[in-house]
Structure formats: structure tokens, C-alpha cells
Short mmCIF file of C-alpha atoms in Angstrom, two decimals:
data_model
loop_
_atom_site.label_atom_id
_atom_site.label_comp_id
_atom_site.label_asym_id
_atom_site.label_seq_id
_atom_site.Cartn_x
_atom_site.Cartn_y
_atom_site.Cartn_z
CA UNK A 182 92.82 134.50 68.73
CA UNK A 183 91.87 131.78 71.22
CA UNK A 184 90.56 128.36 70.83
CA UNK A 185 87.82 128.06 73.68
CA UNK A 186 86.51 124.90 74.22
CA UNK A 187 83.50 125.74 76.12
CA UNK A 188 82.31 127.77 73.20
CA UNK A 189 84.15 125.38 70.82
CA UNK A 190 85.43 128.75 68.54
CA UNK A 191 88.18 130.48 68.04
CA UNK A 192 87.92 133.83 69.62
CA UNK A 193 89.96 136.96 70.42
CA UNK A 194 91.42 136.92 73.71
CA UNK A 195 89.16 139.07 75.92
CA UNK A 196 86.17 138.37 78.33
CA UNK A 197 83.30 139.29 80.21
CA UNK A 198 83.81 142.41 83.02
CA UNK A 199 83.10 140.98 86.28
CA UNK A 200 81.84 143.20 89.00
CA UNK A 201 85.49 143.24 90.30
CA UNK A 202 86.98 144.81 87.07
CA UNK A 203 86.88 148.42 87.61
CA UNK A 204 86.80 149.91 83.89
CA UNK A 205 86.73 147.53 80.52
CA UNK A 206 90.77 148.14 80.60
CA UNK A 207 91.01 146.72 84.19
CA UNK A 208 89.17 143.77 82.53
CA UNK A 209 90.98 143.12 79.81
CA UNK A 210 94.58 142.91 81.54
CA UNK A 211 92.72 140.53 83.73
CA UNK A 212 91.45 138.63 81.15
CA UNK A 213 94.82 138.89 79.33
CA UNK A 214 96.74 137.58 82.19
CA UNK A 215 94.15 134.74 82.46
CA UNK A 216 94.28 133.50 78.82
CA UNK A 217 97.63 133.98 78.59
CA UNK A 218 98.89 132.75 81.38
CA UNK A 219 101.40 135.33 82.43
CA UNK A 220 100.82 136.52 85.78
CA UNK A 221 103.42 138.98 85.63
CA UNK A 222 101.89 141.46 82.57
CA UNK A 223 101.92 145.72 83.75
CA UNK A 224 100.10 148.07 81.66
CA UNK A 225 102.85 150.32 80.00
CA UNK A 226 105.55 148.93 80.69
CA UNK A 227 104.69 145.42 78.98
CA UNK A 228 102.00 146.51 76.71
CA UNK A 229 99.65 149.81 76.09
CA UNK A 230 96.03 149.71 75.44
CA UNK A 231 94.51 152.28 72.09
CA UNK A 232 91.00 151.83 71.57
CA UNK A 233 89.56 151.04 68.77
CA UNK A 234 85.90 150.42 69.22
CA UNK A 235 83.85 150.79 71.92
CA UNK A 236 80.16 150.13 73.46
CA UNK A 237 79.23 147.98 70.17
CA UNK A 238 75.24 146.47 71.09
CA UNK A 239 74.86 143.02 70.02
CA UNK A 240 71.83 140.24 70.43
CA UNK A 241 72.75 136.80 69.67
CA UNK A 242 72.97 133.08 71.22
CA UNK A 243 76.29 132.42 72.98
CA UNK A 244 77.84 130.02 71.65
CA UNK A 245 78.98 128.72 75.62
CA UNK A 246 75.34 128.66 76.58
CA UNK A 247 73.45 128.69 73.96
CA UNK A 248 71.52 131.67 75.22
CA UNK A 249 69.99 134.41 73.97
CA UNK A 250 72.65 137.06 75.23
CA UNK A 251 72.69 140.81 75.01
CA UNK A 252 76.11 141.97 74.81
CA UNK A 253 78.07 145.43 74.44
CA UNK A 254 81.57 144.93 73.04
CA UNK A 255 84.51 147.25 72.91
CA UNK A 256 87.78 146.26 70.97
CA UNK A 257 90.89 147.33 72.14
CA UNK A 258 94.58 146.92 70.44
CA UNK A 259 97.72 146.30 72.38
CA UNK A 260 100.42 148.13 71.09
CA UNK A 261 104.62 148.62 72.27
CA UNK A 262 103.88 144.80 73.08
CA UNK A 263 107.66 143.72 75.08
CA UNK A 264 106.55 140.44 75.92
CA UNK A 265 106.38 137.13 73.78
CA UNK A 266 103.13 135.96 72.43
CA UNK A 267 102.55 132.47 72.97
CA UNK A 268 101.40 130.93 70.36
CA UNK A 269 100.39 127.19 70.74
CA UNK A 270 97.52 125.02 69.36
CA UNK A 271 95.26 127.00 71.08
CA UNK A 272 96.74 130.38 71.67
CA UNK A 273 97.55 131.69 67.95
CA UNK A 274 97.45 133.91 65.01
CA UNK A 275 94.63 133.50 62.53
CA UNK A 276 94.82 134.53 58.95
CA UNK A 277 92.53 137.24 57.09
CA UNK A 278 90.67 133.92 55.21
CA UNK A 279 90.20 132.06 58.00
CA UNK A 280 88.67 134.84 60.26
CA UNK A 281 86.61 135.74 57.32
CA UNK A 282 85.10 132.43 56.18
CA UNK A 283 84.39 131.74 60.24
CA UNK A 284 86.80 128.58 59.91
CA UNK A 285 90.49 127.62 60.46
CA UNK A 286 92.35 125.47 58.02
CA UNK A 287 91.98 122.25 60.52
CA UNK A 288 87.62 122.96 60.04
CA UNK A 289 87.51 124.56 63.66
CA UNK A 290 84.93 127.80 64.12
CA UNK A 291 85.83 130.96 64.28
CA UNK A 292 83.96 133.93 66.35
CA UNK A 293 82.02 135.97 63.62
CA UNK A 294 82.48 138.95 66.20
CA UNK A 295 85.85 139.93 64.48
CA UNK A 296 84.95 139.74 60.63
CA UNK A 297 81.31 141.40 61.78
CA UNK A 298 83.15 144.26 63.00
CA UNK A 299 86.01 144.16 60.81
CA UNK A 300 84.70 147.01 58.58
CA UNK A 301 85.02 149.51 61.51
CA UNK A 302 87.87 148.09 63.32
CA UNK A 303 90.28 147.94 60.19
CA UNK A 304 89.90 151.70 59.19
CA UNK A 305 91.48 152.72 62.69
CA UNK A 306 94.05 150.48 62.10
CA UNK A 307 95.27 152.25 58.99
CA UNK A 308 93.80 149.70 57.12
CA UNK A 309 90.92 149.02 54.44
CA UNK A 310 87.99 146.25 54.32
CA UNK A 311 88.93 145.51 50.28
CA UNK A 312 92.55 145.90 51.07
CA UNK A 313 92.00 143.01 53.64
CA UNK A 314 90.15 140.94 51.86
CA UNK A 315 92.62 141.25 48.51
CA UNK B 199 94.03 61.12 128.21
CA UNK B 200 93.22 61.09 124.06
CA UNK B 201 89.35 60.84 125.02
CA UNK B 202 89.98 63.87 127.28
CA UNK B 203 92.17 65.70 125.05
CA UNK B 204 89.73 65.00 122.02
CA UNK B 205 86.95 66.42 124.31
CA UNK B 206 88.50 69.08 124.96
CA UNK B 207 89.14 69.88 122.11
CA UNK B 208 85.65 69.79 121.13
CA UNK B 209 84.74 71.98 124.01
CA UNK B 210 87.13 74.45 122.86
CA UNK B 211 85.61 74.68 118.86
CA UNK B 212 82.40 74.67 120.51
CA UNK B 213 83.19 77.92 122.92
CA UNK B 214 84.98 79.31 119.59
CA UNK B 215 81.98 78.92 117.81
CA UNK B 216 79.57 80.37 120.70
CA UNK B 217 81.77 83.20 120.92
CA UNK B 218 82.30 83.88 117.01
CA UNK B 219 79.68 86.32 115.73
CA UNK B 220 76.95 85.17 114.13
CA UNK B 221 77.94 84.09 110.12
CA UNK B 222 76.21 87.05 107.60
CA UNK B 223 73.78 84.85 105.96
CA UNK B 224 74.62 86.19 102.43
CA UNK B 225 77.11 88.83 101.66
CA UNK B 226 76.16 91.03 98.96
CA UNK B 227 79.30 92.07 96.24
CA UNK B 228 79.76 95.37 95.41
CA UNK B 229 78.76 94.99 92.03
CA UNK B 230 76.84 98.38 91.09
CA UNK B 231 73.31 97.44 89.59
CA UNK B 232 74.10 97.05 85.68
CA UNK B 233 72.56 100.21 84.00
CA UNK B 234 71.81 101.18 80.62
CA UNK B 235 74.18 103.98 79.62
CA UNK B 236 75.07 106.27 77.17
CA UNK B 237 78.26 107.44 75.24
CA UNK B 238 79.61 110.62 75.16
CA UNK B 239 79.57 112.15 71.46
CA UNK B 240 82.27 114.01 71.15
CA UNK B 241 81.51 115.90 68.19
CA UNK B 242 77.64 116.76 69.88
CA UNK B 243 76.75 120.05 69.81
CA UNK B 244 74.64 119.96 73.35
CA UNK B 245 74.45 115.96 73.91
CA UNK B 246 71.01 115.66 76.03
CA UNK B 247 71.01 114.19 79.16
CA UNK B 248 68.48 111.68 80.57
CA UNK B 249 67.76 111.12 84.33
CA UNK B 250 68.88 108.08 85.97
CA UNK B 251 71.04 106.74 82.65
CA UNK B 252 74.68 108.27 83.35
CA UNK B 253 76.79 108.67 80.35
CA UNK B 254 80.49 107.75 79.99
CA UNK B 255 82.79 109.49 78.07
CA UNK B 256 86.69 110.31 78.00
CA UNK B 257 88.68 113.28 78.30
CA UNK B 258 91.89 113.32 76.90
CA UNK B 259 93.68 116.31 78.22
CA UNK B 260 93.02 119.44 79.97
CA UNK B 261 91.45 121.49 77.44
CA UNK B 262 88.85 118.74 76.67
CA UNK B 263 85.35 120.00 77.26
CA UNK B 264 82.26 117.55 77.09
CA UNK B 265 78.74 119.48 76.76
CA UNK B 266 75.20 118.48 77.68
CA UNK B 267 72.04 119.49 78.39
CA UNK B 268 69.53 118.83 80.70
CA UNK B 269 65.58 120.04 81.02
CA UNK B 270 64.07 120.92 84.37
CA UNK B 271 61.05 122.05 86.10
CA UNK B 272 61.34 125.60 88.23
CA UNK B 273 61.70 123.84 91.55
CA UNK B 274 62.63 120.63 90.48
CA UNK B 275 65.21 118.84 93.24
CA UNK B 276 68.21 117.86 90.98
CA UNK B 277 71.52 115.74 90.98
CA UNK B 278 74.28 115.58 88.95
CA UNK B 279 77.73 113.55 89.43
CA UNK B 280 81.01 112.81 87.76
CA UNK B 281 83.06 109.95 88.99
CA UNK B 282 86.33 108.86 86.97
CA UNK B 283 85.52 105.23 85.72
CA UNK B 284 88.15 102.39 87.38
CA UNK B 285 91.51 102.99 86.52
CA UNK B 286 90.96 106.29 84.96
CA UNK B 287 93.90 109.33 86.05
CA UNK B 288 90.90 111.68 85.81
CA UNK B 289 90.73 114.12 88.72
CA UNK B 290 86.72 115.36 87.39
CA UNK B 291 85.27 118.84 87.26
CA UNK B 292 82.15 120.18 86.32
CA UNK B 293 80.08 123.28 85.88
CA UNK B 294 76.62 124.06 85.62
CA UNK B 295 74.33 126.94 84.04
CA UNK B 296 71.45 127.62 84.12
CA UNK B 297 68.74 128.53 81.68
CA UNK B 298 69.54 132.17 81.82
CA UNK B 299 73.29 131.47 81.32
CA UNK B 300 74.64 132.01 84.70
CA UNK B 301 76.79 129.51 86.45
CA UNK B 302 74.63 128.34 89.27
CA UNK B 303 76.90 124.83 90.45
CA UNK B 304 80.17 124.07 90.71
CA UNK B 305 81.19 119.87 90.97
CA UNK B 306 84.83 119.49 91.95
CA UNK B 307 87.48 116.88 93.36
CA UNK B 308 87.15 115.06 95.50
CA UNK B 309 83.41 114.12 95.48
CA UNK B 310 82.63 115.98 91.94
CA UNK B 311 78.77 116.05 92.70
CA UNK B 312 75.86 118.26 93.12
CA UNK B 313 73.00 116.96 95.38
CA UNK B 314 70.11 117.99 95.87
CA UNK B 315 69.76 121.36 93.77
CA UNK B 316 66.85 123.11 93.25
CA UNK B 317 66.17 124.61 89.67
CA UNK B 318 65.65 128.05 89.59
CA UNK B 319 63.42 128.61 86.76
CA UNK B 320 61.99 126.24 83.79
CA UNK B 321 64.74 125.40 80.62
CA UNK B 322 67.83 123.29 79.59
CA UNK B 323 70.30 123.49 82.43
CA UNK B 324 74.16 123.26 80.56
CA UNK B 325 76.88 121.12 81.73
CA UNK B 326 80.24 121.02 81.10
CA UNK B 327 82.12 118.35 82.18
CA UNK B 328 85.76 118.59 82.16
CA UNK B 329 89.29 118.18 84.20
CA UNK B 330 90.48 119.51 87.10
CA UNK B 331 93.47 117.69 86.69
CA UNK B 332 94.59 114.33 84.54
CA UNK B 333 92.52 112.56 82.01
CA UNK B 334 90.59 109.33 81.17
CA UNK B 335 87.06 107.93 81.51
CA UNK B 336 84.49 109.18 83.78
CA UNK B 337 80.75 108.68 83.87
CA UNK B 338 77.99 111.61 84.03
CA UNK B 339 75.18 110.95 86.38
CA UNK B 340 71.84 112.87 86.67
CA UNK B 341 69.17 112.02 88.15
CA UNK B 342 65.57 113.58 90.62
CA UNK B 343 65.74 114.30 93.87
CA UNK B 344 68.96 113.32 95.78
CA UNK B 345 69.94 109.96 94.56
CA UNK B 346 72.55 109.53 91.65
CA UNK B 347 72.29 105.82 91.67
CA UNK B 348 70.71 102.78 92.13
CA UNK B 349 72.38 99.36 93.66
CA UNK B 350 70.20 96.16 93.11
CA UNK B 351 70.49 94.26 96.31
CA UNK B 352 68.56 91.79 95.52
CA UNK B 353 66.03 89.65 97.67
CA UNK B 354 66.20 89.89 101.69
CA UNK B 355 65.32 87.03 103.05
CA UNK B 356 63.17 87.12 106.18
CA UNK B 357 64.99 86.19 109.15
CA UNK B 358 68.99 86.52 107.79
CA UNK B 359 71.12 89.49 108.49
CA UNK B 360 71.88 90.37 105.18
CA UNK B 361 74.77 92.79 104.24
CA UNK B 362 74.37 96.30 101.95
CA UNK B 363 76.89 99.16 100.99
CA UNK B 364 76.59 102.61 99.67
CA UNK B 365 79.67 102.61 97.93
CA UNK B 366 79.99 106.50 97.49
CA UNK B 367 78.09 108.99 98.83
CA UNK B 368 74.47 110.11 96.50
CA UNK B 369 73.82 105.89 96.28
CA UNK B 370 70.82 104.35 96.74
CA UNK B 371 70.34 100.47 97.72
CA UNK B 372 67.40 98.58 96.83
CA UNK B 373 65.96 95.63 98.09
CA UNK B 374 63.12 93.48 97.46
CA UNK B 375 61.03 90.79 99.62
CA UNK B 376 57.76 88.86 98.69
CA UNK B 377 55.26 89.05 101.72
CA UNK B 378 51.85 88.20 102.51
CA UNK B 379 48.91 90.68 103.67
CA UNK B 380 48.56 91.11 107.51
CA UNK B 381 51.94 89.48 108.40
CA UNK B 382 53.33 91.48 110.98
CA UNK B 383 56.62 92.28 110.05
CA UNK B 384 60.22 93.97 112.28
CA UNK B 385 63.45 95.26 110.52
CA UNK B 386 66.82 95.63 112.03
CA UNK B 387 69.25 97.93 110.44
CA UNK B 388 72.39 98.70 111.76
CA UNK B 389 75.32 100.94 110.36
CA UNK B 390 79.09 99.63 110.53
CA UNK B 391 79.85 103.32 110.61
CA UNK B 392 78.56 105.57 112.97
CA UNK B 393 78.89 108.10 110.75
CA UNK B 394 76.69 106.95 108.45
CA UNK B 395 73.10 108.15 108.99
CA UNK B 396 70.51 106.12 106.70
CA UNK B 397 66.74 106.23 105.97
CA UNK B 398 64.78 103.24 105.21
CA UNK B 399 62.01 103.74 102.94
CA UNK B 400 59.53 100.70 102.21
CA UNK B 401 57.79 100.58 99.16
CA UNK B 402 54.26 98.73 98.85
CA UNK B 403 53.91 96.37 95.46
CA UNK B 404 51.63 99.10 94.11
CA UNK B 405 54.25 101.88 94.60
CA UNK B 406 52.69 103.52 97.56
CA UNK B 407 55.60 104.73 100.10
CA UNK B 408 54.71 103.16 103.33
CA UNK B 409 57.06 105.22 105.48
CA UNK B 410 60.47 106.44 105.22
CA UNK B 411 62.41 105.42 108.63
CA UNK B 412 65.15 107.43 109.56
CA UNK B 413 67.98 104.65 111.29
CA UNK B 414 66.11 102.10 109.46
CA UNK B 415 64.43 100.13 112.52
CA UNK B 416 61.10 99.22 112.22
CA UNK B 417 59.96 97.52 115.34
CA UNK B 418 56.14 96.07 113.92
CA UNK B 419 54.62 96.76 110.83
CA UNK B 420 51.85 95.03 109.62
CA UNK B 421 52.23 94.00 105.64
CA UNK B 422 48.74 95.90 103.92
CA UNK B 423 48.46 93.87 100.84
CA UNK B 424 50.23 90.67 99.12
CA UNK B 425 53.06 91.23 96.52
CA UNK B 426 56.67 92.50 96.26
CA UNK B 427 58.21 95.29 98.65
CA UNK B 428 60.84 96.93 97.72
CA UNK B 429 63.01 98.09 100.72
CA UNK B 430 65.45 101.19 99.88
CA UNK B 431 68.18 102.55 102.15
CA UNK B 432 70.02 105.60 101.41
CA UNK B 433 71.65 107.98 103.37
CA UNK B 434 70.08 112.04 102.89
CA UNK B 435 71.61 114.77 101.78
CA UNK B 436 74.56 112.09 100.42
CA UNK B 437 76.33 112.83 103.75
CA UNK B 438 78.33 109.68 103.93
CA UNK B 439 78.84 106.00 102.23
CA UNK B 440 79.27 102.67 104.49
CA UNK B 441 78.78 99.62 105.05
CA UNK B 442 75.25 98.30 107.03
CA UNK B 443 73.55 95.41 108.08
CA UNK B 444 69.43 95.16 107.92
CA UNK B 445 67.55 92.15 108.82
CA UNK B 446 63.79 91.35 108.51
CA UNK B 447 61.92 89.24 110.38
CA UNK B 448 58.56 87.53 110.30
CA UNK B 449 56.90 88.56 113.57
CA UNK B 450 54.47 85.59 114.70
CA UNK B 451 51.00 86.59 114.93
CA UNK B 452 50.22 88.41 117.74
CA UNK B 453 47.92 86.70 120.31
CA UNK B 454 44.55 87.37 120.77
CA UNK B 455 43.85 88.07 124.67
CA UNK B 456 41.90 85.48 126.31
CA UNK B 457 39.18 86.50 128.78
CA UNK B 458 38.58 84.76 132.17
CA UNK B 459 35.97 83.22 132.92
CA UNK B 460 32.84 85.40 134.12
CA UNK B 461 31.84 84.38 137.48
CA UNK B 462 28.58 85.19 138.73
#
């Protein structure tokens, strides 16, 4: 997860598709590259893409804007990952409690977007809800 | 030879003096008109702006992001600004959105401004102010129409060259001079910068805009009622900031023309 300071949340890395990106996976290596800052990150060789969850409809105020947005989600997982994470004060991993209750340890929001969809996301990943929230 | 020398001398300061240009009769500082302001709260959800009262704040790295909010009118002319404060490292940046959520301005180094913008549609416009490089104090201005800010002159004084300054570009200077109905009145303005194309807008006591002179001379204008005028000079569109000179005079009354005598 990501700490974004416009939306002043923790999110997952990810973004919105611009009308460059050619497919949500073209986005997301952009948007990976971007957050990450590493220019220099190739699709199979450094990473591959599964999907887990795609075209999810949402309605709710962005927490950027404060608008009444209408968004479609998809949630992809990166797996064979052969480059290093960074993890920093804003770049890191969050734990199960945390992106449950919708707050770090220091008090800092978390996106609701992962624990709302955590149901259906942790099934694929050979995981259970109750196992996750043991 | 000393009564020579000594009037020579004197004929010497007095050439020097004819030749000097003529003293400014009071030199205005460039002291920026104190302001009520506001404080950045960092902890603000959506801190609202207000027009015309900038807001100062601090950002202390890169990742900082300050948020407010502004309300407009669909079609309402717009300005926003963000100037590091004196001796702040900050290099300022900031983004607009508007109502809908799309990013409709961009304010960037080196002049981090926005003039003149025309709202799209009624709502709060977002702003978030942030770094495009360094960190420290800035100040947020907003404001109608095309003018961030406001510099008190203070009073010109009829007959004196008197000298004003827009210190950055989006400034406004304001001037004020009691004068008397029917006086017939001529102003002189005159840019140190050629550059530096300025409109002179008079202002009757009860608020009506007389005219709006671009270069700023006014050759005769006859005062319409008794009171306070307030004199502004500003340059559109914030092209440029510069120094001037204006200068108002008291034209003597203009003489009535005297008939002949009729001869049968």
C-alpha cells in the first residue's frame, strides 16, 4: 500500500487508466513505474500480472476530490516479483488489522477499497475471509 | 580670483542642479498593503478559502500536500497564486479541480499563478497546494477577476510625481486623492519599463468606475462630485511587474471666451 497525500489514505498502488493506457494492464505497469519509481520495470521478466478481480462498480466520494465518483475497479496481483519492493514511510506493507479497521498503527487512513473487497479477493488467493481475520 | 572661483562654483551646482532630474516628490516603499490573513490548518480536511485574504502555510517536504476549497459562480473570472514567503527554499506548485473532479489549472515555478480563469460550472473548486521542489512558507492567494493583490499607495498629492510598483505580476496599486466637484483634473503616468503595459482605473467616492485608461494618461477630466477617489493601476492579464511614475495635476479653470464688442 501507498500513503497518498492528496487523498490523505493509504491505498494500494494502482491508478486511474488514462486515455493513453491501452488495456487496465498497460495502466497498471504505468502506474507501477510511477509510484514506485522504477523506470526500468518489464512485464515478465520483472514481474507477471494474474487477475484477480475485475470490472467491480462502485459509487462513492473520492477522497482526492471529494466528489461523487463512479468508479469500476479491477485488482490485479503481481506474482514471480525479481525486483525489490521499496518500502519507505510511504511506500509499505500494511497488516491484516490495520487494512481492516481502515487505520495504520501511527492513526493514518486506510482505503476501505481493499477490506470492502477482501471477501472476494482473498478466496483467489488461496485464502479465507475468517482465516484472515483470525 | 576666490570671488571668481566661488562663483563659479556656484554656477556649476546651479547647472548641476538644472540638469539633475526633477527630485520624486515622495517615494513610495515597497511595503505590500498589510492584509488580514489566514493560517494553514494542517490537519483540515478541505480548509475554505476566502477571496482577497491569502493564507500562509508551510510545507515541509515534498510529499506535503495542503488542501482547500473554494466556491464559484459558472462564469465567474478567478485567480489564484502561490508565492514562497521571504526567505522560504520553496519552489511552489499547485493544482486545481474543478467541481466535477477534473484538473482544470495547473500553477507552477516560476510565477505559480492562475489569472484570470473562468469557472466552468457552479461548486467548490479544490486546491492543492504543494512543492515542486524545496520547502518552507508560502502564501495562497485567491481572489475575482484578475488581481491577486492589493498595494495601499497611499494619498497622491496633486501636482508631485509620485512613485508606484507592481512588485510581481497579478498586483494591483491603489491610490487615493480628496478632490472637489467640477475641478478639472490631468494625470501623467509613465512606465520605467516599456514592457510594462498598465491601466488606470479611477474610482468616484461613491464607487462608480469613471473610466479605466489604458497607459494611464488622462489629459482633462472634470471631477463629478466632492469626496475621495481612489486611483488604481494595474497591469491586465498580469503580463508584467515594474516600476511607474503617475502625477496629477489640478488643471486651472478653463476660461470662459470673451465676446467682442458688437458694432453696429
Amino acid at each position: 500500500m501507498q500513503y497518498d497525500a492528496l487523498a490523505r489514505q493509504f491505498q494500494p498502488i494502482g491508478g486511474k487508466r488514462e486515455p493513453s493506457d491501452e488495456s487496465i494492464a498497460a495502466m497498471l505497469i504505468r502506474e507501477l513505474r510511477e509510484e514506485l519509481a522504477i523506470e526500468d520495470l518489464t512485464p515478465e521478466r520483472d514481474f507477471k500480472l494474474y487477475p484477480l478481480l475485475e470490472g467491480v462498480r462502485d459509487l462513492g466520494i473520492s477522497e482526492s476530490t471529494h466528489v461523487l465518483s463512479a468508479y469500476e475497479h479491477s485488482f490485479y496481483q503481481l506474482l514471480d516479483v525479481r525486483f525489490h519492493l521499496p518500502e519507505n514511510g510511504t511506500t509499505r506493507w500494511l497488516t491484516e488489522c490495520e487494512l481492516l479497521s481502515g487505520r495504520t498503527q501511527d492513526g493514518r487512513k486506510v482505503s476501505r477499497l481493499s477490506a470492502t473487497h477482501l471477501a472476494e479477493v482473498l478466496p483467489a488467493l488461496g485464502y479465507s475471509l475468517s482465516a484472515a481475520l483470525e | 580670483m576666490s570671488r571668481l572661483f566661488l562663483s563659479l562654483c556656484l554656477s556649476a551646482l546651479a547647472l548641476l542642479a538644472l540638469m539633475a532630474p526633477l527630485p520624486l516628490s515622495h517615494a513610495q516603499d515597497a511595503t505590500p498593503t498589510p492584509t488580514a490573513f489566514m493560517r494553514v490548518r494542517p490537519d483540515a480536511e478541505f480548509q475554505p478559502l476566502q477571496r482577497g485574504v491569502p493564507i500562509v502555510g508551510e510545507l515541509k517536504d515534498a510529499r506535503s500536500v495542503h488542501r482547500f476549497a473554494v466556491f464559484a459562480a459558472a462564469n465567474d473570472v478567478i485567480s489564484f497564486g502561490m508565492f514562497p514567503e521571504p526567505g522560504s527554499a520553496l519552489v511552489p506548485r499547485f493544482e486545481v479541480y474543478a467541481p466535477n473532479g477534473e484538473r482544470v489549472a495547473i500553477g507552477s515555478a516560476p510565477f505559480a499563478a492562475v489569472i484570470g480563469y473562468r469557472a466552468p460550472a457552479t461548486g467548490a473548486y479544490i486546491v492543492f497546494a504543494r512543492a515542486e521542489r524545496g520547502s518552507g512558507a508560502y502564501s495562497f492567494w485567491v481572489n475575482s477577476g484578475e488581481t491577486l493583490r492589493d498595494l495601499w499607495r497611499g494619498e497622491l498629492v496633486p501636482g508631485q510625481t509620485m512613485q508606484g510598483a507592481l512588485l510581481r505580476r497579478s498586483d494591483r496599486d491603489i491610490w487615493q486623492v480628496a478632490l472637489q466637484s467640477g475641478t478639472p483634473i490631468e494625470i501623467a503616468l509613465k512606465t520605467d519599463d516599456p514592457t510594462l503595459n498598465v491601466t488606470l482605473a479611477i474610482i468616484a467616492p461613491d464607487g462608480t468606475l469613471l473610466t479605466a485608461v489604458p497607459g494611464g494618461d488622462v489629459p482633462l477630466l472634470y471631477v463629478p462630485q466632492d469626496g475621495r477617489y481612489t486611483l488604481q493601476v494595474y497591469a491586465p492579464r498580469a503580463a508584467a511587474s515594474g516600476t511607474y511614475r503617475i502625477r496629477l495635476r489640478l488643471l486651472s479653470a478653463l476660461p470662459t471666451p470673451t465676446f467682442g464688442p458688437v458694432v453696429n
